[in-house]
Amino acid sequence: MGVKKNVPIINADEILEGIKSWVEIESPSGNSKMVNRVMDVAQGLAGKIGADIKRIPGKDGFGDILKVRTPWGGDSPGILVLSHLDTVHPEGTIEMLNPWRQEGDKVYGPGIYDMKSGAYMALYAYQHLVRKGQESILPITFVYVPEEEVGSPTSRSIIETEAKKNKYVLVTEPARDGGKVVTARKGAMRFQISTHGRPSHSGLRHEDGRSAIREMAHIILKLEALTDYEKGITTNVGLITGGTGCNVVPEHCSIELDVRVDTIEQAKKIEALINDYSSVNRDIKISIDGGLNRPPYDKDDGILSLFEHARTLAAEIGFELKDLKTGGGSDGNFTAALGIPTLDGLGADGHGAHTLDEFIYYSSLVERTQLMLRLFETLE
Ligand SMILES: [Zn+2]
């Protein structure tokens, strides 16, 4: 073919090989050692490209944060690329439950879609730029965080500080529904609620007991009733623990609640409502923790024009880029809420985030990497 040997091309197999080396290191958010091993590999690649590297030691049992910056552009504001290297999958998932494999266009593996492929492709695009002997107009900072899947408790302030220093934020979360990018997200709230009753023998002294589980049952039904699809509010009691034995009136019960909202006003209303709960049985104490974790983000003018720019680039590459609003939260919620134009969902196309059927489409690797590269090359 007329291609000269020394002109590098974006190569799907090369990308996939890199993604594989990241997926094979399983990195659940809670395992800082394993998360740091993926950080090591990312750092190694960034070092080879010639980037400036900063590693911020982990806190509160989480892994490190890796900051990679192009050596050009000085301190001027540029592009922030946000990725997380943790996954929701416990270690061992890759052995039996979702082993690395390619079936036709689908490539499977834990965390491949959310989001090791997107995280790798961004760095690959940077590498490609350097291989072509070029520089981006703006400096690029890549931030790799270790605990996005649990709400980014240790990285949030760093993400926000970095975002404020930049003009644009690109988030490498997975593409949705046939390659759509994300230009708006719901807000996410988390609550931990516990009830504290009085234990007793359920056969001998039933009347002395005050059941923490019974009280919690009231609370759960109230919480679940807050779901309003029309208003875009959903509540989900996703975890529950309580009791010590079948013949003991339970002293403790606790739940974790996830709430998604469309607006900050809805979030405030729900927070007030939940904090106002009083127990049906006066002898039972309720304690409530939590609140808004990720603020909602809307497609404002800055996001709209960033998306329009990306859409034009995609058309030049040869595909149609569409956008959507999603209920899932990401670190993009933090940056968009600060008013920094944020484009999310730039990772590989695929399906099954957070499930054991998680896969990416091999055919999406080149065009998505090309889009990332073109954003690097053209944003100014
Ligand atoms: Zn993710």
Short mmCIF file of C-alpha atoms and ligand atoms in Angstrom, two decimals:
data_model
loop_
_atom_site.label_atom_id
_atom_site.label_comp_id
_atom_site.label_asym_id
_atom_site.label_seq_id
_atom_site.Cartn_x
_atom_site.Cartn_y
_atom_site.Cartn_z
CA MET A 1 0.00 0.00 0.00
CA GLY A 2 1.40 3.48 -0.42
CA VAL A 3 2.17 3.90 3.28
CA LYS A 4 5.78 4.73 4.06
CA LYS A 5 7.38 2.47 6.62
CA ASN A 6 8.38 5.21 9.00
CA VAL A 7 4.95 6.83 9.26
CA PRO A 8 3.33 5.45 12.42
CA ILE A 9 -0.29 4.34 12.22
CA ILE A 10 -2.85 3.87 14.97
CA ASN A 11 -2.91 0.13 15.26
CA ALA A 12 -5.85 -1.72 16.83
CA ASP A 13 -3.79 -4.78 17.79
CA GLU A 14 -1.14 -2.65 19.41
CA ILE A 15 -3.83 -0.81 21.39
CA LEU A 16 -5.47 -4.07 22.41
CA GLU A 17 -2.18 -5.51 23.60
CA GLY A 18 -1.68 -2.48 25.83
CA ILE A 19 -5.23 -2.70 27.18
CA LYS A 20 -4.69 -6.38 27.90
CA SER A 21 -1.63 -5.67 30.02
CA TRP A 22 -3.72 -3.27 32.13
CA VAL A 23 -6.80 -5.54 32.41
CA GLU A 24 -4.72 -8.54 33.47
CA ILE A 25 -3.71 -6.67 36.62
CA GLU A 26 -7.00 -6.85 38.50
CA SER A 27 -7.49 -3.71 40.52
CA PRO A 28 -10.56 -3.47 42.73
CA SER A 29 -10.82 -0.04 44.40
CA GLY A 30 -10.19 -1.52 47.85
CA ASN A 31 -6.90 -3.20 46.93
CA SER A 32 -4.33 -0.41 46.87
CA LYS A 33 -1.47 -2.79 46.12
CA MET A 34 -3.05 -4.02 42.89
CA VAL A 35 -4.28 -0.55 41.88
CA ASN A 36 -0.73 0.69 42.33
CA ARG A 37 0.55 -2.08 40.08
CA VAL A 38 -1.59 -0.72 37.22
CA MET A 39 -0.38 2.78 38.14
CA ASP A 40 3.19 1.44 37.79
CA VAL A 41 2.48 0.18 34.28
CA ALA A 42 0.83 3.46 33.25
CA GLN A 43 3.74 5.39 34.74
CA GLY A 44 6.19 3.18 32.83
CA LEU A 45 4.47 3.97 29.53
CA ALA A 46 4.27 7.70 30.33
CA GLY A 47 7.98 7.67 31.15
CA LYS A 48 8.77 6.05 27.81
CA ILE A 49 6.77 8.72 25.99
CA GLY A 50 8.81 11.38 27.75
CA ALA A 51 6.15 12.93 29.98
CA ASP A 52 6.64 14.79 33.25
CA ILE A 53 5.43 12.47 35.98
CA LYS A 54 4.22 13.06 39.49
CA ARG A 55 3.00 10.33 41.79
CA ILE A 56 0.92 11.33 44.80
CA PRO A 57 0.96 8.67 47.55
CA GLY A 58 -2.36 7.03 48.39
CA LYS A 59 -4.45 7.93 51.42
CA ASP A 60 -6.96 6.10 53.62
CA GLY A 61 -6.00 2.70 52.24
CA PHE A 62 -6.48 3.65 48.58
CA GLY A 63 -3.88 3.56 45.83
CA ASP A 64 -1.71 6.40 44.52
CA ILE A 65 -2.72 9.13 42.12
CA LEU A 66 -0.67 9.44 38.96
CA LYS A 67 -0.22 12.78 37.21
CA VAL A 68 1.30 12.81 33.73
CA ARG A 69 1.95 16.04 31.86
CA THR A 70 3.27 16.86 28.44
CA PRO A 71 6.71 18.48 28.73
CA TRP A 72 5.54 21.31 26.48
CA GLY A 73 3.16 24.16 27.23
CA GLY A 74 4.65 25.31 30.52
CA ASP A 75 2.12 26.23 33.18
CA SER A 76 -0.51 27.53 30.80
CA PRO A 77 -4.04 26.15 31.04
CA GLY A 78 -4.68 23.20 28.77
CA ILE A 79 -6.51 19.90 28.57
CA LEU A 80 -7.15 17.70 31.58
CA VAL A 81 -7.71 14.01 30.79
CA LEU A 82 -9.39 12.13 33.63
CA SER A 83 -9.25 8.37 34.06
CA HIS A 84 -9.64 5.86 36.87
CA LEU A 85 -7.64 2.65 37.12
CA ASP A 86 -9.76 0.87 39.72
CA THR A 87 -12.61 -1.49 38.83
CA VAL A 88 -15.64 -2.83 40.69
CA HIS A 89 -14.57 -6.44 40.21
CA PRO A 90 -12.99 -8.46 43.04
CA GLU A 91 -9.71 -10.22 42.37
CA GLY A 92 -10.09 -13.55 40.65
CA THR A 93 -12.86 -12.40 38.31
CA ILE A 94 -10.52 -12.82 35.38
CA GLU A 95 -9.83 -16.50 36.21
CA MET A 96 -13.29 -17.93 35.59
CA LEU A 97 -16.08 -15.35 35.68
CA ASN A 98 -14.98 -13.01 32.91
CA PRO A 99 -11.67 -14.23 31.51
CA TRP A 100 -9.80 -12.23 28.85
CA ARG A 101 -11.03 -13.44 25.49
CA GLN A 102 -11.93 -12.22 22.05
CA GLU A 103 -15.12 -13.48 20.40
CA GLY A 104 -15.61 -11.89 17.01
CA ASP A 105 -15.69 -8.13 17.55
CA LYS A 106 -16.15 -8.43 21.33
CA VAL A 107 -13.23 -8.43 23.73
CA TYR A 108 -14.03 -9.42 27.30
CA GLY A 109 -12.37 -8.86 30.64
CA PRO A 110 -13.07 -7.31 34.06
CA GLY A 111 -12.83 -3.52 33.86
CA ILE A 112 -12.03 -3.53 30.14
CA TYR A 113 -14.97 -1.31 29.28
CA ASP A 114 -15.11 0.66 32.55
CA MET A 115 -12.52 1.94 31.97
CA LYS A 116 -9.14 0.44 31.33
CA SER A 117 -9.53 0.68 27.57
CA GLY A 118 -10.35 4.41 27.63
CA ALA A 119 -7.61 5.09 30.17
CA TYR A 120 -5.06 3.31 28.01
CA MET A 121 -6.25 4.79 24.69
CA ALA A 122 -5.74 8.35 25.94
CA LEU A 123 -2.12 7.63 26.77
CA TYR A 124 -1.72 5.80 23.46
CA ALA A 125 -3.04 8.88 21.63
CA TYR A 126 -0.41 10.98 23.41
CA GLN A 127 2.26 8.43 22.47
CA HIS A 128 1.08 8.57 18.88
CA LEU A 129 1.33 12.35 18.81
CA VAL A 130 4.93 12.11 20.02
CA ARG A 131 5.74 9.34 17.54
CA LYS A 132 4.58 11.63 14.75
CA GLY A 133 7.00 14.21 16.10
CA GLN A 134 4.21 16.65 16.97
CA GLU A 135 3.02 18.62 19.95
CA SER A 136 -0.49 19.64 20.92
CA ILE A 137 -1.40 23.33 20.91
CA LEU A 138 -2.30 23.13 24.59
CA PRO A 139 -0.41 21.25 27.30
CA ILE A 140 -2.16 18.03 28.38
CA THR A 141 -2.38 16.73 31.93
CA PHE A 142 -3.51 13.16 32.52
CA VAL A 143 -4.75 12.30 36.00
CA TYR A 144 -5.18 8.63 36.92
CA VAL A 145 -7.19 8.10 40.11
CA PRO A 146 -7.40 4.92 42.23
CA GLU A 147 -10.95 4.99 43.67
CA GLU A 148 -13.51 6.48 41.29
CA GLU A 149 -15.77 3.46 41.71
CA VAL A 150 -16.27 4.27 45.39
CA GLY A 151 -16.90 7.99 44.82
CA SER A 152 -13.33 9.36 44.59
CA PRO A 153 -13.05 10.23 48.31
CA THR A 154 -9.28 10.80 48.22
CA SER A 155 -8.87 12.18 44.69
CA ARG A 156 -11.79 14.61 44.46
CA SER A 157 -9.88 17.67 45.72
CA ILE A 158 -6.99 16.95 43.35
CA ILE A 159 -9.39 16.50 40.42
CA GLU A 160 -11.05 19.83 41.23
CA THR A 161 -7.73 21.65 41.67
CA GLU A 162 -6.46 20.30 38.34
CA ALA A 163 -9.73 21.09 36.56
CA LYS A 164 -9.59 24.72 37.63
CA LYS A 165 -6.13 25.00 36.06
CA ASN A 166 -7.37 23.81 32.68
CA LYS A 167 -9.62 24.92 29.83
CA TYR A 168 -11.15 21.55 28.99
CA VAL A 169 -11.73 18.22 30.66
CA LEU A 170 -11.88 14.98 28.71
CA VAL A 171 -13.09 11.93 30.63
CA THR A 172 -12.27 8.47 29.35
CA GLU A 173 -15.31 6.70 30.78
CA PRO A 174 -16.84 4.19 28.36
CA ALA A 175 -18.94 5.21 25.35
CA ARG A 176 -22.65 4.44 25.57
CA ASP A 177 -25.31 2.92 23.34
CA GLY A 178 -23.35 2.56 20.14
CA GLY A 179 -20.55 5.07 20.73
CA LYS A 180 -22.35 8.02 22.28
CA VAL A 181 -20.39 10.46 24.43
CA VAL A 182 -21.74 11.90 27.64
CA THR A 183 -22.59 15.61 27.90
CA ALA A 184 -24.79 15.55 31.00
CA ARG A 185 -25.04 13.39 34.07
CA LYS A 186 -27.39 13.05 36.97
CA GLY A 187 -26.21 13.89 40.45
CA ALA A 188 -25.48 11.03 42.81
CA MET A 189 -26.14 10.87 46.54
CA ARG A 190 -25.10 8.22 49.04
CA PHE A 191 -26.47 7.61 52.51
CA GLN A 192 -25.61 5.17 55.26
CA ILE A 193 -28.50 4.72 57.66
CA SER A 194 -28.53 2.60 60.81
CA THR A 195 -31.16 1.78 63.37
CA HIS A 196 -30.31 0.87 66.94
CA GLY A 197 -32.93 -1.08 68.90
CA ARG A 198 -32.91 -3.35 71.92
CA PRO A 199 -32.00 -7.06 71.75
CA SER A 200 -33.91 -9.80 73.46
CA HIS A 201 -34.59 -13.54 73.23
CA SER A 202 -37.32 -13.89 70.65
CA GLY A 203 -38.92 -16.82 72.47
CA LEU A 204 -38.52 -15.92 76.16
CA ARG A 205 -38.62 -12.14 76.11
CA HIS A 206 -40.07 -11.04 72.80
CA GLU A 207 -41.94 -8.11 74.36
CA ASP A 208 -38.70 -6.60 75.73
CA GLY A 209 -37.09 -6.38 72.33
CA ARG A 210 -37.14 -3.41 69.95
CA SER A 211 -36.39 -4.64 66.48
CA ALA A 212 -33.91 -2.56 64.52
CA ILE A 213 -34.83 -4.50 61.38
CA ARG A 214 -38.55 -3.82 61.74
CA GLU A 215 -37.83 -0.10 62.08
CA MET A 216 -35.55 -0.26 59.07
CA ALA A 217 -38.31 -1.90 57.05
CA HIS A 218 -40.42 1.24 57.52
CA ILE A 219 -37.52 3.42 56.47
CA ILE A 220 -36.73 1.36 53.38
CA LEU A 221 -40.29 1.57 52.09
CA LYS A 222 -40.27 5.35 52.58
CA LEU A 223 -36.95 5.69 50.77
CA GLU A 224 -37.97 3.49 47.86
CA ALA A 225 -41.19 5.47 47.49
CA LEU A 226 -39.16 8.60 46.68
CA THR A 227 -38.41 7.22 43.22
CA ASP A 228 -40.08 9.40 40.58
CA TYR A 229 -39.10 8.45 37.03
CA GLU A 230 -40.85 11.48 35.56
CA LYS A 231 -38.80 13.88 37.64
CA GLY A 232 -35.66 11.82 37.10
CA ILE A 233 -35.29 10.77 40.74
CA THR A 234 -34.36 7.21 41.65
CA THR A 235 -33.64 5.71 45.05
CA ASN A 236 -32.09 2.32 45.65
CA VAL A 237 -31.40 0.59 48.95
CA GLY A 238 -28.61 -1.56 47.62
CA LEU A 239 -27.11 -3.00 50.78
CA ILE A 240 -28.56 -4.21 54.05
CA THR A 241 -27.10 -5.90 57.12
CA GLY A 242 -28.63 -6.57 60.49
CA GLY A 243 -29.39 -9.03 63.24
CA THR A 244 -27.29 -11.66 64.95
CA GLY A 245 -29.50 -14.74 64.93
CA CYS A 246 -32.94 -15.97 63.97
CA ASN A 247 -34.03 -16.22 67.60
CA VAL A 248 -32.78 -12.78 68.64
CA VAL A 249 -34.77 -9.57 68.31
CA PRO A 250 -32.21 -7.56 66.34
CA GLU A 251 -30.42 -4.66 67.97
CA HIS A 252 -28.73 -3.31 64.82
CA CYS A 253 -29.59 -2.85 61.20
CA SER A 254 -27.89 -0.72 58.60
CA ILE A 255 -28.44 0.05 54.94
CA GLU A 256 -26.73 1.93 52.16
CA LEU A 257 -28.81 4.05 49.85
CA ASP A 258 -28.01 5.39 46.39
CA VAL A 259 -30.04 8.33 45.07
CA ARG A 260 -29.87 9.91 41.58
CA VAL A 261 -31.26 13.37 40.91
CA ASP A 262 -31.59 15.72 37.96
CA THR A 263 -31.13 19.00 39.80
CA ILE A 264 -29.35 20.38 42.83
CA GLU A 265 -32.75 21.50 44.20
CA GLN A 266 -33.98 17.90 44.16
CA ALA A 267 -30.84 16.85 46.00
CA LYS A 268 -31.40 19.42 48.73
CA LYS A 269 -35.04 18.40 49.13
CA ILE A 270 -34.20 14.74 49.47
CA GLU A 271 -31.38 15.39 51.89
CA ALA A 272 -33.68 17.43 54.13
CA LEU A 273 -36.39 14.79 53.94
CA ILE A 274 -34.07 11.95 54.90
CA ASN A 275 -32.41 13.87 57.71
CA ASP A 276 -35.88 14.56 59.07
CA TYR A 277 -36.90 10.93 59.54
CA SER A 278 -38.01 10.01 63.02
CA SER A 279 -38.55 6.48 64.24
CA VAL A 280 -41.94 4.79 64.29
CA ASN A 281 -40.93 3.16 67.56
CA ARG A 282 -39.68 5.85 69.92
CA ASP A 283 -37.24 3.45 71.60
CA ILE A 284 -35.25 3.06 68.41
CA LYS A 285 -32.48 5.42 67.44
CA ILE A 286 -31.81 6.28 63.82
CA SER A 287 -28.48 7.61 62.62
CA ILE A 288 -27.98 9.04 59.15
CA ASP A 289 -24.75 9.81 57.32
CA GLY A 290 -24.06 10.97 53.80
CA GLY A 291 -25.46 13.35 51.24
CA LEU A 292 -24.60 14.61 47.78
CA ASN A 293 -21.55 12.80 46.42
CA ARG A 294 -21.49 13.97 42.80
CA PRO A 295 -23.39 17.11 41.78
CA PRO A 296 -25.53 16.89 38.62
CA TYR A 297 -24.02 18.28 35.45
CA ASP A 298 -25.90 19.89 32.63
CA LYS A 299 -25.03 20.49 29.02
CA ASP A 300 -24.17 24.18 29.29
CA ASP A 301 -22.82 26.36 26.45
CA GLY A 302 -19.19 25.35 27.09
CA ILE A 303 -20.02 21.66 26.99
CA LEU A 304 -22.23 22.14 23.94
CA SER A 305 -19.47 23.79 21.90
CA LEU A 306 -16.88 21.23 23.04
CA PHE A 307 -19.25 18.49 21.89
CA GLU A 308 -19.91 20.23 18.57
CA HIS A 309 -16.16 20.42 18.02
CA ALA A 310 -15.76 16.70 18.77
CA ARG A 311 -18.69 15.92 16.46
CA THR A 312 -16.98 17.74 13.60
CA LEU A 313 -13.74 15.84 14.23
CA ALA A 314 -15.60 12.52 14.32
CA ALA A 315 -17.26 13.33 10.98
CA GLU A 316 -13.83 14.01 9.47
CA ILE A 317 -12.62 10.66 10.80
CA GLY A 318 -15.71 9.01 9.34
CA PHE A 319 -18.24 8.39 12.05
CA GLU A 320 -21.24 10.13 13.52
CA LEU A 321 -20.82 11.21 17.12
CA LYS A 322 -23.95 11.49 19.25
CA ASP A 323 -24.33 12.47 22.86
CA LEU A 324 -26.63 11.60 25.74
CA LYS A 325 -27.38 12.21 29.37
CA THR A 326 -26.76 9.35 31.77
CA GLY A 327 -27.77 8.48 35.31
CA GLY A 328 -24.32 7.15 36.12
CA GLY A 329 -21.95 9.46 37.95
CA SER A 330 -18.28 10.01 37.15
CA ASP A 331 -15.45 12.35 38.06
CA GLY A 332 -16.78 14.49 35.20
CA ASN A 333 -19.57 15.56 37.57
CA PHE A 334 -17.01 17.37 39.72
CA THR A 335 -15.36 19.23 36.84
CA ALA A 336 -18.55 20.15 34.97
CA ALA A 337 -20.08 21.48 38.19
CA LEU A 338 -17.10 23.87 38.35
CA GLY A 339 -18.07 25.22 34.94
CA ILE A 340 -15.13 23.70 33.06
CA PRO A 341 -16.29 22.36 29.66
CA THR A 342 -16.27 18.59 30.16
CA LEU A 343 -16.71 15.85 27.59
CA ASP A 344 -17.23 12.38 29.02
CA GLY A 345 -17.67 8.90 27.61
CA LEU A 346 -14.70 9.15 25.26
CA GLY A 347 -13.52 5.59 25.95
CA ALA A 348 -14.14 2.48 23.88
CA ASP A 349 -17.60 1.39 22.84
CA GLY A 350 -18.89 -1.78 24.43
CA HIS A 351 -21.36 -2.99 26.97
CA GLY A 352 -21.93 -4.42 30.43
CA ALA A 353 -20.17 -2.00 32.79
CA HIS A 354 -20.02 -3.44 36.33
CA THR A 355 -21.21 -6.85 35.15
CA LEU A 356 -19.54 -10.16 34.39
CA ASP A 357 -20.41 -9.73 30.69
CA GLU A 358 -18.28 -6.64 30.34
CA PHE A 359 -16.76 -6.21 26.87
CA ILE A 360 -15.56 -3.66 24.35
CA TYR A 361 -15.91 -3.62 20.58
CA TYR A 362 -12.54 -4.15 18.93
CA SER A 363 -13.82 -2.18 15.95
CA SER A 364 -14.20 0.95 18.10
CA LEU A 365 -10.56 1.11 19.20
CA VAL A 366 -9.03 2.95 16.25
CA GLU A 367 -11.78 5.54 15.70
CA ARG A 368 -12.07 6.40 19.40
CA THR A 369 -8.30 6.74 19.74
CA GLN A 370 -8.25 8.87 16.62
CA LEU A 371 -10.92 11.13 18.09
CA MET A 372 -8.88 11.56 21.27
CA LEU A 373 -5.80 12.35 19.20
CA ARG A 374 -7.67 14.91 17.08
CA LEU A 375 -9.01 16.59 20.24
CA PHE A 376 -5.42 16.82 21.53
CA GLU A 377 -4.31 18.27 18.19
CA THR A 378 -7.08 20.81 17.69
CA LEU A 379 -8.26 22.13 21.06
CA GLU A 380 -6.88 25.60 21.62
ZN ZN B 1 -15.85 4.20 35.25
#
